[in-house]
XYZ file of C-alpha atoms in Angstrom:
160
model
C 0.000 0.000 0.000
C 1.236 2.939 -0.834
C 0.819 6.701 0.901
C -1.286 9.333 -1.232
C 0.493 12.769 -1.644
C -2.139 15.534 -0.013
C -2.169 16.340 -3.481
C -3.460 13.472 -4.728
C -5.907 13.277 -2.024
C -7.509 16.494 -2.639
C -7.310 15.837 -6.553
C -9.696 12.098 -5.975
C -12.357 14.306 -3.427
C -12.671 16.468 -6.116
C -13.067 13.199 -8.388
C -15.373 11.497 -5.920
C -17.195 14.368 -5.295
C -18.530 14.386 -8.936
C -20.120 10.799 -8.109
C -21.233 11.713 -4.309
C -24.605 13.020 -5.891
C -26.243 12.132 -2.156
C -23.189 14.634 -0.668
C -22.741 11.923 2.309
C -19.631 11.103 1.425
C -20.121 8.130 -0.504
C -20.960 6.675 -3.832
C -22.163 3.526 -5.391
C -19.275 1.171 -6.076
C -20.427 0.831 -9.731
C -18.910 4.261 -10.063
C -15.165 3.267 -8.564
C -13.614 2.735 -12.213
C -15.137 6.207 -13.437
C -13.230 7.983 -10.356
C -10.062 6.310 -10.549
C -10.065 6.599 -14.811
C -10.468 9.857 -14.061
C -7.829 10.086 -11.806
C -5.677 8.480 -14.475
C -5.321 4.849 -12.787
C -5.934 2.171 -14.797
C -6.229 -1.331 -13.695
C -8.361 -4.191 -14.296
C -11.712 -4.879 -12.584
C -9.543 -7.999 -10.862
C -7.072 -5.504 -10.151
C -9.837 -3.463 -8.174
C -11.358 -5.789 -6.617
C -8.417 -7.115 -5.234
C -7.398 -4.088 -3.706
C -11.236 -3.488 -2.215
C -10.927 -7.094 -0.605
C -7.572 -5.900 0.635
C -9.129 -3.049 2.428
C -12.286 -4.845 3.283
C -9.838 -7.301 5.494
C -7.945 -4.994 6.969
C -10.656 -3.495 8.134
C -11.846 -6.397 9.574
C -8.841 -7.554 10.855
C -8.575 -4.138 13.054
C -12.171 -4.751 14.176
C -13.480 -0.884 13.026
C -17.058 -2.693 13.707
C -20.012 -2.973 11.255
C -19.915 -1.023 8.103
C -22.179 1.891 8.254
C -22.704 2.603 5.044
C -24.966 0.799 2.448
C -23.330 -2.768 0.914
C -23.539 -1.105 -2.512
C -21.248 2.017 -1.482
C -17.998 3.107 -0.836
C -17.137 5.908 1.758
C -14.410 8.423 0.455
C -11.553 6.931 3.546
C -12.285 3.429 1.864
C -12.306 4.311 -1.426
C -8.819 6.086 -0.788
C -7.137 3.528 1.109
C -8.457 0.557 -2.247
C -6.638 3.706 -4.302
C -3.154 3.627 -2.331
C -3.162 -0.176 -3.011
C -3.298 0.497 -6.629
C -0.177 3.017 -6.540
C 3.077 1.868 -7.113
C 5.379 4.121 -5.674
C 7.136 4.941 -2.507
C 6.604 7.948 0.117
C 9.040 9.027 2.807
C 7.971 8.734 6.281
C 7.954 12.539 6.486
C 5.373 12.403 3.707
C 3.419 9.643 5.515
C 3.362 12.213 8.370
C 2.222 14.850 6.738
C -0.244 12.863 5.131
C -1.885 12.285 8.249
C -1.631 15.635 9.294
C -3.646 16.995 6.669
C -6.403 14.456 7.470
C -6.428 16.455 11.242
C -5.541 19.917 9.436
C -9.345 20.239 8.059
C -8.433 24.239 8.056
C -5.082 24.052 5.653
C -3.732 25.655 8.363
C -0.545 23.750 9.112
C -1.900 23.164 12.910
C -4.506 21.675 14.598
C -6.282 22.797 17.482
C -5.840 20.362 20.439
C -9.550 20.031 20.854
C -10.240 18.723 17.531
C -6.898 16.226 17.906
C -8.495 15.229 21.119
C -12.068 14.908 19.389
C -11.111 13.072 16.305
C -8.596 10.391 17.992
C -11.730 9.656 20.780
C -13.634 8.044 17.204
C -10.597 6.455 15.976
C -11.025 2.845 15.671
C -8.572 2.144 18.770
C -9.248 5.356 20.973
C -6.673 6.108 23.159
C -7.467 6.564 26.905
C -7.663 9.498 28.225
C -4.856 9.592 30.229
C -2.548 8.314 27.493
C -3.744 11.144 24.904
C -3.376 13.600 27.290
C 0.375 13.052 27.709
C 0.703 12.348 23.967
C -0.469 16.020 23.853
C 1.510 17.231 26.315
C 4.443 15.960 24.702
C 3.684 17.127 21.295
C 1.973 20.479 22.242
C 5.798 21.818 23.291
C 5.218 25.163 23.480
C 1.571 24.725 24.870
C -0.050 27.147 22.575
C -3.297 24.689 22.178
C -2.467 23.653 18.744
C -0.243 21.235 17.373
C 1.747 22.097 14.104
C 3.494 20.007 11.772
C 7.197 20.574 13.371
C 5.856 19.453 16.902
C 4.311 16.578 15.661
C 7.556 15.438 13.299
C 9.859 16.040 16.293
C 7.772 13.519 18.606
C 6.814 10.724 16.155
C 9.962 11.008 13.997
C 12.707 11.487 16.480
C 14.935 13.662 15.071
């Protein structure tokens, strides 16, 4: 599996948005091979498929619970992570980093407010407790201005 660029990942919402006539955040997955044609991937229906499966079992293996969406769609976070299995290149960790930062950076802001850190990792699929995300914060939060930028968060999870 390979990391999508924040390019990339803003380039297939505006792809997927085109086929999210419902705006939920989700579309049928007849419509997968129009999205990723037009994001210039091409690849076999068995190729696809492969790659949903993929995702489909990882997602069971991590035990993210029932599917809330209908059978017949595809949310945007699954339909991205069956797209990085179709990419063949390599990403740095630093990329991989700030890959994940922009999913918590909803503002393009190069920070995120602590609140909305703490908010969003109390739905992840493994939510920390509360004691153990609170000194994850601490220790990112260094200068303990209530947001987190980029540099804080590469310094902690990156050690350098």
């Amino acid at each position: 599996m390979t990391v999508l660029t924040p390019e990339k990942i803003t380039d297939a919402r505006k792809q997927f948005g085109k086929f999210d006539l419902k705006g939920n955040g989700t579309i049928p997955y007849e419509d997968v091979d129009n999205v990723l044609r037009a994001l210039g991937c091409t690849v076999t229906k068995d190729e696809r498929h492969l790659a949903e499966r993929t995702v489909q079992e990882e997602m069971q293996s991590a035990a993210q619970g029932p599917n809330i969406f209908p059978m017949d769609q595809i949310s945007f976070n699954d339909f991205l992570k069956t797209w990085s299995h179709l990419q063949k290149e390599d990403v740095s960790e630093e990329d991989q980093l700030r890959i994940a930062f922009s999913v918590f950076d909803v503002e393009g802001k190069q920070q995120i407010p602590v609140n909305h850190f703490r908010e969003v990792m109390g739905k992840a699929s493994e939510p920390m407790s509360a004691e153990s995300l609170e000194a994850l914060i601490r220790e990112v939060d260094v200068d303990n201005d209530g947001y987190i930028d980029f540099w804080e968060l590469k310094k902690v999870m990156l050690r350098t």
